[in-house]
PDB file of C-alpha atoms and ligand atoms in Angstrom:
ATOM      1  CA  UNK A 763      49.278  26.616  16.183  1.00 53.00           C
ATOM      2  CA  UNK A 764      50.559  23.024  16.500  1.00 67.00           C
ATOM      3  CA  UNK A 765      53.313  22.017  14.037  1.00 86.00           C
ATOM      4  CA  UNK A 766      51.494  18.830  13.454  1.00 96.00           C
ATOM      5  CA  UNK A 767      49.832  18.661   9.694  1.00 98.00           C
ATOM      6  CA  UNK A 768      46.139  18.087   9.530  1.00 98.00           C
ATOM      7  CA  UNK A 769      44.455  16.269   6.607  1.00 98.00           C
ATOM      8  CA  UNK A 770      40.942  15.787   5.634  1.00 99.00           C
ATOM      9  CA  UNK A 771      40.158  12.383   3.914  1.00 98.00           C
ATOM     10  CA  UNK A 772      36.464  12.157   2.413  1.00 98.00           C
ATOM     11  CA  UNK A 773      35.196   8.714   2.665  1.00 98.00           C
ATOM     12  CA  UNK A 774      37.858   8.118   5.142  1.00 98.00           C
ATOM     13  CA  UNK A 775      36.369   5.279   7.124  1.00 97.00           C
ATOM     14  CA  UNK A 776      36.510   2.230   4.687  1.00 96.00           C
ATOM     15  CA  UNK A 777      38.268   0.787   1.549  1.00 97.00           C
ATOM     16  CA  UNK A 778      40.922   3.283   0.260  1.00 98.00           C
ATOM     17  CA  UNK A 779      39.831   6.078   2.369  1.00 98.00           C
ATOM     18  CA  UNK A 780      40.525   4.042   5.424  1.00 98.00           C
ATOM     19  CA  UNK A 781      43.873   3.058   4.129  1.00 98.00           C
ATOM     20  CA  UNK A 782      44.667   6.663   3.412  1.00 98.00           C
ATOM     21  CA  UNK A 783      43.678   7.832   6.729  1.00 98.00           C
ATOM     22  CA  UNK A 784      45.814   5.229   8.758  1.00 98.00           C
ATOM     23  CA  UNK A 785      48.975   5.893   6.472  1.00 98.00           C
ATOM     24  CA  UNK A 786      48.593   9.694   7.066  1.00 98.00           C
ATOM     25  CA  UNK A 787      48.241   9.112  10.951  1.00 98.00           C
ATOM     26  CA  UNK A 788      50.954   6.701  11.021  1.00 97.00           C
ATOM     27  CA  UNK A 789      53.024   9.527   9.610  1.00 98.00           C
ATOM     28  CA  UNK A 790      52.120  11.815  12.122  1.00 98.00           C
ATOM     29  CA  UNK A 791      49.269  13.907  10.732  1.00 98.00           C
ATOM     30  CA  UNK A 792      46.201  14.619  12.547  1.00 98.00           C
ATOM     31  CA  UNK A 793      43.315  13.205  10.332  1.00 98.00           C
ATOM     32  CA  UNK A 794      39.567  13.964   9.895  1.00 98.00           C
ATOM     33  CA  UNK A 795      37.667  11.122   8.720  1.00 98.00           C
ATOM     34  CA  UNK A 796      34.787  12.346   6.725  1.00 98.00           C
ATOM     35  CA  UNK A 797      31.940   9.622   6.663  1.00 98.00           C
ATOM     36  CA  UNK A 798      28.587   9.832   5.096  1.00 98.00           C
ATOM     37  CA  UNK A 799      26.707   7.369   7.234  1.00 96.00           C
ATOM     38  CA  UNK A 800      28.208   4.646   9.026  1.00 95.00           C
ATOM     39  CA  UNK A 801      29.430   6.070  12.214  1.00 97.00           C
ATOM     40  CA  UNK A 802      30.430   2.701  13.802  1.00 97.00           C
ATOM     41  CA  UNK A 803      32.759   2.106  10.630  1.00 97.00           C
ATOM     42  CA  UNK A 804      34.306   5.520  11.138  1.00 98.00           C
ATOM     43  CA  UNK A 805      34.649   5.094  14.684  1.00 98.00           C
ATOM     44  CA  UNK A 806      36.476   1.685  14.162  1.00 98.00           C
ATOM     45  CA  UNK A 807      39.005   3.438  11.917  1.00 98.00           C
ATOM     46  CA  UNK A 808      39.518   6.193  14.489  1.00 98.00           C
ATOM     47  CA  UNK A 809      40.084   3.570  16.995  1.00 98.00           C
ATOM     48  CA  UNK A 810      42.878   1.757  14.894  1.00 98.00           C
ATOM     49  CA  UNK A 811      44.310   5.168  14.206  1.00 98.00           C
ATOM     50  CA  UNK A 812      44.441   5.653  18.186  1.00 98.00           C
ATOM     51  CA  UNK A 813      45.586   2.319  18.683  1.00 97.00           C
ATOM     52  CA  UNK A 814      48.669   2.919  16.562  1.00 95.00           C
ATOM     53  CA  UNK A 815      49.457   6.113  18.590  1.00 97.00           C
ATOM     54  CA  UNK A 816      47.941   8.535  15.961  1.00 98.00           C
ATOM     55  CA  UNK A 817      45.479  11.106  16.378  1.00 98.00           C
ATOM     56  CA  UNK A 818      42.124  11.870  14.583  1.00 98.00           C
ATOM     57  CA  UNK A 819      38.659  12.569  14.833  1.00 98.00           C
ATOM     58  CA  UNK A 820      35.417  11.497  12.815  1.00 98.00           C
ATOM     59  CA  UNK A 821      33.112  14.082  11.019  1.00 98.00           C
ATOM     60  CA  UNK A 822      29.623  13.107   9.430  1.00 98.00           C
ATOM     61  CA  UNK A 823      29.070  15.005   6.174  1.00 98.00           C
ATOM     62  CA  UNK A 824      27.843  14.258   2.655  1.00 98.00           C
ATOM     63  CA  UNK A 825      30.312  15.757   0.121  1.00 98.00           C
ATOM     64  CA  UNK A 826      27.452  16.892  -2.191  1.00 98.00           C
ATOM     65  CA  UNK A 827      26.249  19.098   0.393  1.00 98.00           C
ATOM     66  CA  UNK A 828      27.824  22.627   0.939  1.00 98.00           C
ATOM     67  CA  UNK A 829      26.579  22.975   4.474  1.00 98.00           C
ATOM     68  CA  UNK A 830      27.935  19.628   5.626  1.00 98.00           C
ATOM     69  CA  UNK A 831      31.501  20.714   4.294  1.00 98.00           C
ATOM     70  CA  UNK A 832      31.422  23.960   5.881  1.00 98.00           C
ATOM     71  CA  UNK A 833      30.601  22.287   9.123  1.00 98.00           C
ATOM     72  CA  UNK A 834      33.621  20.042   8.818  1.00 98.00           C
ATOM     73  CA  UNK A 835      35.896  22.831   7.955  1.00 98.00           C
ATOM     74  CA  UNK A 836      34.544  24.679  10.829  1.00 98.00           C
ATOM     75  CA  UNK A 837      35.064  21.532  13.081  1.00 98.00           C
ATOM     76  CA  UNK A 838      38.580  21.040  12.150  1.00 98.00           C
ATOM     77  CA  UNK A 839      39.490  24.450  12.462  1.00 98.00           C
ATOM     78  CA  UNK A 840      38.171  24.801  15.949  1.00 98.00           C
ATOM     79  CA  UNK A 841      39.794  21.641  16.837  1.00 98.00           C
ATOM     80  CA  UNK A 842      43.177  22.015  15.183  1.00 98.00           C
ATOM     81  CA  UNK A 843      43.400  25.350  13.848  1.00 97.00           C
ATOM     82  CA  UNK A 844      44.723  24.320  10.374  1.00 97.00           C
ATOM     83  CA  UNK A 845      44.253  22.023   7.286  1.00 98.00           C
ATOM     84  CA  UNK A 846      46.954  21.264   5.278  1.00 98.00           C
ATOM     85  CA  UNK A 847      45.990  18.203   3.262  1.00 98.00           C
ATOM     86  CA  UNK A 848      42.591  17.291   1.312  1.00 99.00           C
ATOM     87  CA  UNK A 849      42.283  13.991  -0.051  1.00 99.00           C
ATOM     88  CA  UNK A 850      38.959  13.781  -2.228  1.00 99.00           C
ATOM     89  CA  UNK A 851      38.506  10.067  -1.972  1.00 98.00           C
ATOM     90  CA  UNK A 852      34.626   9.748  -1.655  1.00 98.00           C
ATOM     91  CA  UNK A 853      33.005   8.120  -4.520  1.00 98.00           C
ATOM     92  CA  UNK A 854      30.226   5.586  -5.610  1.00 97.00           C
ATOM     93  CA  UNK A 855      29.405   3.491  -8.624  1.00 97.00           C
ATOM     94  CA  UNK A 856      26.003   3.064 -10.405  1.00 97.00           C
ATOM     95  CA  UNK A 857      26.717   0.674 -13.213  1.00 96.00           C
ATOM     96  CA  UNK A 858      24.345   0.529 -16.142  1.00 97.00           C
ATOM     97  CA  UNK A 859      24.558   0.131 -19.920  1.00 98.00           C
ATOM     98  CA  UNK A 860      24.137   3.546 -21.409  1.00 98.00           C
ATOM     99  CA  UNK A 861      20.460   2.727 -22.739  1.00 98.00           C
ATOM    100  CA  UNK A 862      19.157   1.564 -19.212  1.00 98.00           C
ATOM    101  CA  UNK A 863      20.998   4.511 -17.433  1.00 98.00           C
ATOM    102  CA  UNK A 864      18.526   6.876 -16.086  1.00 97.00           C
ATOM    103  CA  UNK A 865      19.253  10.599 -14.949  1.00 98.00           C
ATOM    104  CA  UNK A 866      19.078   9.580 -11.211  1.00 98.00           C
ATOM    105  CA  UNK A 867      22.201   7.319 -11.836  1.00 98.00           C
ATOM    106  CA  UNK A 868      24.054   9.862 -13.857  1.00 98.00           C
ATOM    107  CA  UNK A 869      23.304  12.592 -11.430  1.00 98.00           C
ATOM    108  CA  UNK A 870      24.241  10.540  -8.182  1.00 98.00           C
ATOM    109  CA  UNK A 871      27.750   9.621  -9.474  1.00 98.00           C
ATOM    110  CA  UNK A 872      28.543  13.067 -11.007  1.00 98.00           C
ATOM    111  CA  UNK A 873      27.260  14.910  -7.721  1.00 98.00           C
ATOM    112  CA  UNK A 874      29.342  12.441  -5.412  1.00 98.00           C
ATOM    113  CA  UNK A 875      32.552  11.796  -7.554  1.00 98.00           C
ATOM    114  CA  UNK A 876      32.902  15.260  -9.342  1.00 98.00           C
ATOM    115  CA  UNK A 877      30.804  17.906  -7.698  1.00 98.00           C
ATOM    116  CA  UNK A 878      31.790  16.602  -4.245  1.00 98.00           C
ATOM    117  CA  UNK A 879      35.516  17.132  -5.049  1.00 99.00           C
ATOM    118  CA  UNK A 880      34.693  20.599  -6.394  1.00 99.00           C
ATOM    119  CA  UNK A 881      32.793  21.528  -3.123  1.00 99.00           C
ATOM    120  CA  UNK A 882      35.391  20.219  -0.781  1.00 99.00           C
ATOM    121  CA  UNK A 883      38.352  21.703  -2.828  1.00 99.00           C
ATOM    122  CA  UNK A 884      36.409  25.033  -3.090  1.00 98.00           C
ATOM    123  CA  UNK A 885      35.746  25.457   0.831  1.00 98.00           C
ATOM    124  CA  UNK A 886      39.132  24.044   1.862  1.00 98.00           C
ATOM    125  CA  UNK A 887      41.797  25.495  -0.600  1.00 98.00           C
ATOM    126  CA  UNK A 888      41.095  28.888   0.683  1.00 97.00           C
ATOM    127  CA  UNK A 889      42.533  27.936   4.086  1.00 97.00           C
ATOM    128  CA  UNK A 890      45.655  26.470   2.535  1.00 98.00           C
ATOM    129  CA  UNK A 891      45.887  29.852   0.266  1.00 98.00           C
ATOM    130  CA  UNK A 892      46.053  31.686   3.627  1.00 96.00           C
ATOM    131  CA  UNK A 893      48.920  29.354   4.582  1.00 96.00           C
ATOM    132  CA  UNK A 894      50.833  29.428   1.226  1.00 97.00           C
ATOM    133  CA  UNK A 895      50.885  25.814   1.502  1.00 97.00           C
ATOM    134  CA  UNK A 896      48.951  22.714   0.765  1.00 98.00           C
ATOM    135  CA  UNK A 897      48.394  19.279  -0.695  1.00 98.00           C
ATOM    136  CA  UNK A 898      45.314  18.035  -2.708  1.00 99.00           C
ATOM    137  CA  UNK A 899      45.054  14.738  -4.012  1.00 99.00           C
ATOM    138  CA  UNK A 900      42.071  13.416  -6.028  1.00 99.00           C
ATOM    139  CA  UNK A 901      41.262   9.748  -6.343  1.00 98.00           C
ATOM    140  CA  UNK A 902      40.256   9.476  -9.932  1.00 98.00           C
ATOM    141  CA  UNK A 903      40.292   6.249 -11.706  1.00 98.00           C
ATOM    142  CA  UNK A 904      41.804   4.426 -14.751  1.00 98.00           C
ATOM    143  CA  UNK A 905      38.291   4.367 -16.071  1.00 98.00           C
ATOM    144  CA  UNK A 906      38.362   8.028 -16.312  1.00 98.00           C
ATOM    145  CA  UNK A 907      41.045   7.455 -18.995  1.00 98.00           C
ATOM    146  CA  UNK A 908      39.880   4.458 -20.821  1.00 97.00           C
ATOM    147  CA  UNK A 909      36.185   4.280 -20.211  1.00 98.00           C
ATOM    148  CA  UNK A 910      34.300   1.056 -19.501  1.00 95.00           C
ATOM    149  CA  UNK A 911      31.172  -0.351 -20.568  1.00 95.00           C
ATOM    150  CA  UNK A 912      28.364   0.094 -18.161  1.00 96.00           C
ATOM    151  CA  UNK A 913      30.164   2.983 -16.538  1.00 97.00           C
ATOM    152  CA  UNK A 914      29.549   5.869 -18.748  1.00 98.00           C
ATOM    153  CA  UNK A 915      28.524   7.866 -15.453  1.00 98.00           C
ATOM    154  CA  UNK A 916      31.604   6.897 -13.575  1.00 98.00           C
ATOM    155  CA  UNK A 917      34.021   7.483 -16.621  1.00 98.00           C
ATOM    156  CA  UNK A 918      32.613  10.971 -17.206  1.00 99.00           C
ATOM    157  CA  UNK A 919      32.809  11.885 -13.489  1.00 99.00           C
ATOM    158  CA  UNK A 920      36.525  10.466 -13.067  1.00 99.00           C
ATOM    159  CA  UNK A 921      37.537  12.026 -16.235  1.00 99.00           C
ATOM    160  CA  UNK A 922      35.980  15.377 -15.190  1.00 99.00           C
ATOM    161  CA  UNK A 923      37.843  14.868 -11.894  1.00 99.00           C
ATOM    162  CA  UNK A 924      41.249  14.797 -13.922  1.00 99.00           C
ATOM    163  CA  UNK A 925      40.337  17.884 -15.731  1.00 99.00           C
ATOM    164  CA  UNK A 926      39.643  19.484 -12.500  1.00 99.00           C
ATOM    165  CA  UNK A 927      42.722  18.514 -10.933  1.00 99.00           C
ATOM    166  CA  UNK A 928      44.752  19.971 -13.690  1.00 99.00           C
ATOM    167  CA  UNK A 929      42.930  23.073 -13.735  1.00 99.00           C
ATOM    168  CA  UNK A 930      43.326  23.561  -9.924  1.00 99.00           C
ATOM    169  CA  UNK A 931      46.898  22.578 -10.079  1.00 99.00           C
ATOM    170  CA  UNK A 932      47.559  25.741 -12.429  1.00 98.00           C
ATOM    171  CA  UNK A 933      45.266  28.035 -10.405  1.00 98.00           C
ATOM    172  CA  UNK A 934      46.797  26.987  -6.839  1.00 98.00           C
ATOM    173  CA  UNK A 935      50.367  26.633  -7.606  1.00 98.00           C
ATOM    174  CA  UNK A 936      51.032  30.141  -7.147  1.00 98.00           C
ATOM    175  CA  UNK A 937      50.201  29.742  -3.361  1.00 98.00           C
ATOM    176  CA  UNK A 938      52.406  26.586  -3.245  1.00 98.00           C
ATOM    177  CA  UNK A 939      49.672  24.347  -3.225  1.00 98.00           C
ATOM    178  CA  UNK A 940      50.070  21.037  -5.313  1.00 98.00           C
ATOM    179  CA  UNK A 941      47.198  19.084  -6.751  1.00 99.00           C
ATOM    180  CA  UNK A 942      47.572  15.689  -8.079  1.00 99.00           C
ATOM    181  CA  UNK A 943      45.187  12.855  -9.130  1.00 99.00           C
ATOM    182  CA  UNK A 944      45.828   8.875  -8.348  1.00 98.00           C
ATOM    183  CA  UNK A 945      44.212   6.652 -10.775  1.00 98.00           C
ATOM    184  CA  UNK A 946      43.868   3.369  -9.464  1.00 98.00           C
ATOM    185  CA  UNK A 947      42.870   0.201 -11.666  1.00 97.00           C
ATOM    186  CA  UNK A 948      41.270  -2.639  -9.802  1.00 96.00           C
ATOM    187  CA  UNK A 949      41.744  -2.540  -6.070  1.00 96.00           C
ATOM    188  CA  UNK A 950      40.220  -4.934  -3.868  1.00 93.00           C
ATOM    189  CA  UNK A 951      37.795  -3.098  -1.710  1.00 92.00           C
ATOM    190  CA  UNK A 952      33.669  -3.218  -1.091  1.00 89.00           C
ATOM    191  CA  UNK A 953      33.236  -1.262  -4.076  1.00 87.00           C
ATOM    192  CA  UNK A 954      34.845  -4.014  -6.142  1.00 88.00           C
ATOM    193  CA  UNK A 955      33.933  -6.981  -4.267  1.00 88.00           C
ATOM    194  CA  UNK A 956      30.481  -6.890  -5.693  1.00 87.00           C
ATOM    195  CA  UNK A 957      31.367  -7.551  -9.433  1.00 86.00           C
ATOM    196  CA  UNK A 958      30.536 -10.778 -10.849  1.00 88.00           C
ATOM    197  CA  UNK A 959      33.174 -13.412 -10.817  1.00 91.00           C
ATOM    198  CA  UNK A 960      33.312 -13.549 -14.634  1.00 91.00           C
ATOM    199  CA  UNK A 961      33.886  -9.780 -14.908  1.00 88.00           C
ATOM    200  CA  UNK A 962      36.637 -10.342 -12.115  1.00 90.00           C
ATOM    201  CA  UNK A 963      38.365 -12.943 -14.278  1.00 92.00           C
ATOM    202  CA  UNK A 964      38.281 -10.889 -17.368  1.00 91.00           C
ATOM    203  CA  UNK A 965      39.906  -7.821 -15.666  1.00 89.00           C
ATOM    204  CA  UNK A 966      42.498  -9.972 -14.087  1.00 93.00           C
ATOM    205  CA  UNK A 967      43.472 -11.275 -17.469  1.00 95.00           C
ATOM    206  CA  UNK A 968      44.364  -7.860 -18.547  1.00 95.00           C
ATOM    207  CA  UNK A 969      46.532  -6.800 -15.508  1.00 97.00           C
ATOM    208  CA  UNK A 970      50.107  -7.503 -16.603  1.00 97.00           C
ATOM    209  CA  UNK A 971      50.986  -7.905 -12.577  1.00 97.00           C
ATOM    210  CA  UNK A 972      48.504 -10.760 -12.457  1.00 95.00           C
ATOM    211  CA  UNK A 973      46.606  -9.609  -9.391  1.00 96.00           C
ATOM    212  CA  UNK A 974      44.268  -6.826  -7.981  1.00 96.00           C
ATOM    213  CA  UNK A 975      45.742  -3.862  -6.124  1.00 97.00           C
ATOM    214  CA  UNK A 976      45.362  -3.511  -2.315  1.00 97.00           C
ATOM    215  CA  UNK A 977      44.256  -0.183  -0.786  1.00 98.00           C
ATOM    216  CA  UNK A 978      47.249   0.061   1.165  1.00 98.00           C
ATOM    217  CA  UNK A 979      49.199   0.290  -1.840  1.00 98.00           C
ATOM    218  CA  UNK A 980      47.164   3.433  -3.075  1.00 98.00           C
ATOM    219  CA  UNK A 981      47.704   4.885   0.431  1.00 98.00           C
ATOM    220  CA  UNK A 982      51.438   4.652   0.098  1.00 98.00           C
ATOM    221  CA  UNK A 983      51.472   6.589  -3.253  1.00 98.00           C
ATOM    222  CA  UNK A 984      49.264   9.119  -1.860  1.00 99.00           C
ATOM    223  CA  UNK A 985      51.396   9.639   1.366  1.00 98.00           C
ATOM    224  CA  UNK A 986      54.322   9.998  -1.176  1.00 98.00           C
ATOM    225  CA  UNK A 987      52.334  12.717  -3.113  1.00 98.00           C
ATOM    226  CA  UNK A 988      51.617  14.631   0.153  1.00 98.00           C
ATOM    227  CA  UNK A 989      55.103  14.806   1.542  1.00 98.00           C
ATOM    228  CA  UNK A 990      57.765  17.144   1.098  1.00 97.00           C
ATOM    229  CA  UNK A 991      59.474  14.744  -1.276  1.00 97.00           C
ATOM    230  CA  UNK A 992      56.967  15.333  -3.862  1.00 98.00           C
ATOM    231  CA  UNK A 993      57.087  19.186  -3.605  1.00 98.00           C
ATOM    232  CA  UNK A 994      57.897  19.587  -7.229  1.00 98.00           C
ATOM    233  CA  UNK A 995      55.200  17.535  -8.697  1.00 98.00           C
ATOM    234  CA  UNK A 996      51.425  18.989  -9.544  1.00 99.00           C
ATOM    235  CA  UNK A 997      48.807  18.487 -12.045  1.00 98.00           C
ATOM    236  CA  UNK A 998      49.510  14.900 -12.627  1.00 98.00           C
ATOM    237  CA  UNK A 999      47.632  11.712 -12.888  1.00 98.00           C
ATOM    238  CA  UNK A1000      49.423   8.614 -11.493  1.00 98.00           C
ATOM    239  CA  UNK A1001      48.207   5.441 -12.332  1.00 98.00           C
ATOM    240  CA  UNK A1002      48.592   2.653  -9.778  1.00 98.00           C
ATOM    241  CA  UNK A1003      47.052  -0.295 -11.794  1.00 98.00           C
ATOM    242  CA  UNK A1004      49.281  -3.302 -11.952  1.00 98.00           C
ATOM    243  CA  UNK A1005      50.256  -2.078 -15.505  1.00 98.00           C
ATOM    244  CA  UNK A1006      46.652  -2.309 -16.816  1.00 97.00           C
ATOM    245  CA  UNK A1007      46.841   1.303 -18.586  1.00 97.00           C
ATOM    246  CA  UNK A1008      50.363   1.986 -20.402  1.00 96.00           C
TER     247      UNK A1008
HETATM  248  P1  NAI B2321      34.285   2.045  -0.990  1.00 77.32           P
HETATM  249  O1  NAI B2321      32.963   2.278  -1.531  1.00 77.32           O
HETATM  250  O2  NAI B2321      34.740   1.125  -0.082  1.00 77.32           O
HETATM  251  O3  NAI B2321      34.549   3.600  -0.359  1.00 77.32           O
HETATM  252  C1  NAI B2321      33.937   4.648  -0.790  1.00 77.32           C
HETATM  253  C2  NAI B2321      33.896   5.765   0.376  1.00 77.32           C
HETATM  254  O4  NAI B2321      33.196   7.043  -0.040  1.00 77.32           O
HETATM  255  C3  NAI B2321      32.864   5.241   1.515  1.00 77.32           C
HETATM  256  O5  NAI B2321      33.337   5.420   2.523  1.00 77.32           O
HETATM  257  C4  NAI B2321      31.338   5.745   1.306  1.00 77.32           C
HETATM  258  O6  NAI B2321      30.829   6.191   2.535  1.00 77.32           O
HETATM  259  C5  NAI B2321      32.106   7.163   0.786  1.00 77.32           C
HETATM  260  N1  NAI B2321      31.220   8.108   0.104  1.00 77.32           N
HETATM  261  C6  NAI B2321      30.153   7.772  -0.882  1.00 77.32           C
HETATM  262  N2  NAI B2321      29.301   8.799  -1.069  1.00 77.32           N
HETATM  263  C7  NAI B2321      29.580   9.822  -0.047  1.00 77.32           C
HETATM  264  C8  NAI B2321      29.133  11.332   0.066  1.00 77.32           C
HETATM  265  N3  NAI B2321      28.222  11.578  -0.732  1.00 77.32           N
HETATM  266  N4  NAI B2321      29.609  11.795   1.142  1.00 77.32           N
HETATM  267  C9  NAI B2321      30.808  11.422   1.842  1.00 77.32           C
HETATM  268  N5  NAI B2321      31.190  10.061   1.524  1.00 77.32           N
HETATM  269  C10 NAI B2321      30.745   9.318   0.483  1.00 77.32           C
HETATM  270  O7  NAI B2321      35.175   2.098  -2.326  1.00 77.32           O
HETATM  271  P2  NAI B2321      36.824   2.560  -2.629  1.00 77.32           P
HETATM  272  O8  NAI B2321      37.171   1.299  -3.454  1.00 77.32           O
HETATM  273  O9  NAI B2321      37.414   2.475  -1.334  1.00 77.32           O
HETATM  274  O10 NAI B2321      36.947   3.668  -3.286  1.00 77.32           O
HETATM  275  C11 NAI B2321      37.453   4.975  -2.831  1.00 77.32           C
HETATM  276  C12 NAI B2321      37.784   6.007  -4.107  1.00 77.32           C
HETATM  277  O11 NAI B2321      38.635   5.097  -4.896  1.00 77.32           O
HETATM  278  C13 NAI B2321      36.462   6.156  -4.756  1.00 77.32           C
HETATM  279  O12 NAI B2321      36.575   7.355  -5.427  1.00 77.32           O
HETATM  280  C14 NAI B2321      36.613   5.227  -6.087  1.00 77.32           C
HETATM  281  O13 NAI B2321      35.952   5.593  -6.935  1.00 77.32           O
HETATM  282  C15 NAI B2321      38.002   5.013  -6.238  1.00 77.32           C
HETATM  283  N6  NAI B2321      38.452   4.161  -7.193  1.00 77.32           N
HETATM  284  C16 NAI B2321      38.424   2.828  -6.661  1.00 77.32           C
HETATM  285  C17 NAI B2321      38.751   1.778  -7.436  1.00 77.32           C
HETATM  286  C18 NAI B2321      38.688   0.348  -6.900  1.00 77.32           C
HETATM  287  O14 NAI B2321      39.012  -0.592  -7.541  1.00 77.32           O
HETATM  288  N7  NAI B2321      38.108  -0.009  -5.588  1.00 77.32           N
HETATM  289  C19 NAI B2321      39.450   1.762  -8.547  1.00 77.32           C
HETATM  290  C20 NAI B2321      39.633   3.297  -8.883  1.00 77.32           C
HETATM  291  C21 NAI B2321      39.067   4.344  -8.175  1.00 77.32           C
END
């Protein structure tokens, strides 16, 4: 077995997931980029990794589908023989006011942002248990802590993800697996670029550091949490939000 660590990053081809994939590859890990549909984008991120001298591969999968994730696990183990790190990053928003939100909006967000993390963790943790070592980082959101108008589905999913993180941290600690959540505030990605200018202005006025965050800043925090230096940190939710929530 190679001594290089292997990381799986869901939604790893763009935004925060892309930045995490690049950081992990840059630090010498092999990175499995899990993407849902945009192969070109995933391939582009892989090319960036390779241009920087890193190693990775792309795996098409929908995190809400058990079969898909089983195939990813099989593929990664066949290729590299181990899984050390899981980053549950895939997420979506379907914003609507409560009285306009239909069941589909609710289910889609809960399935992707919460159940997706459960499926991936459920299928991947067993390989970490065998190795008696592992790092899991869930990308939650400050919205899971404070709620937000028009985001009852997303707030519930991310709050659920925080609870899930703590339960998993307790359960998996005896195998030396740490499980933490990162809760970003407003980060400039495709997810947030679509918001109205007025909404953005309003957010900005509430951020003490006076600017939106960068995907790379979130990636650096994730890199720390998977490192040896973070070996005694588990079950935590670490906000990265320019001081929005304190
Ligand atoms: P993004 O929309 O650029 O990236 C999300 C990624 O998840 C995409 O690559 C998408 O294809 C993937 N994805 C969605 N559904 C999937 C599925 N069923 N299976 C596999 N992949 C799937 O958004 P961004 O901003 O990079 O978000 C990444 C994570 O960070 C999400 O969990 C999001 O909720 C969280 N977050 C983002 C914040 C922001 O301000 N951008 C703030 C707080 C949290």
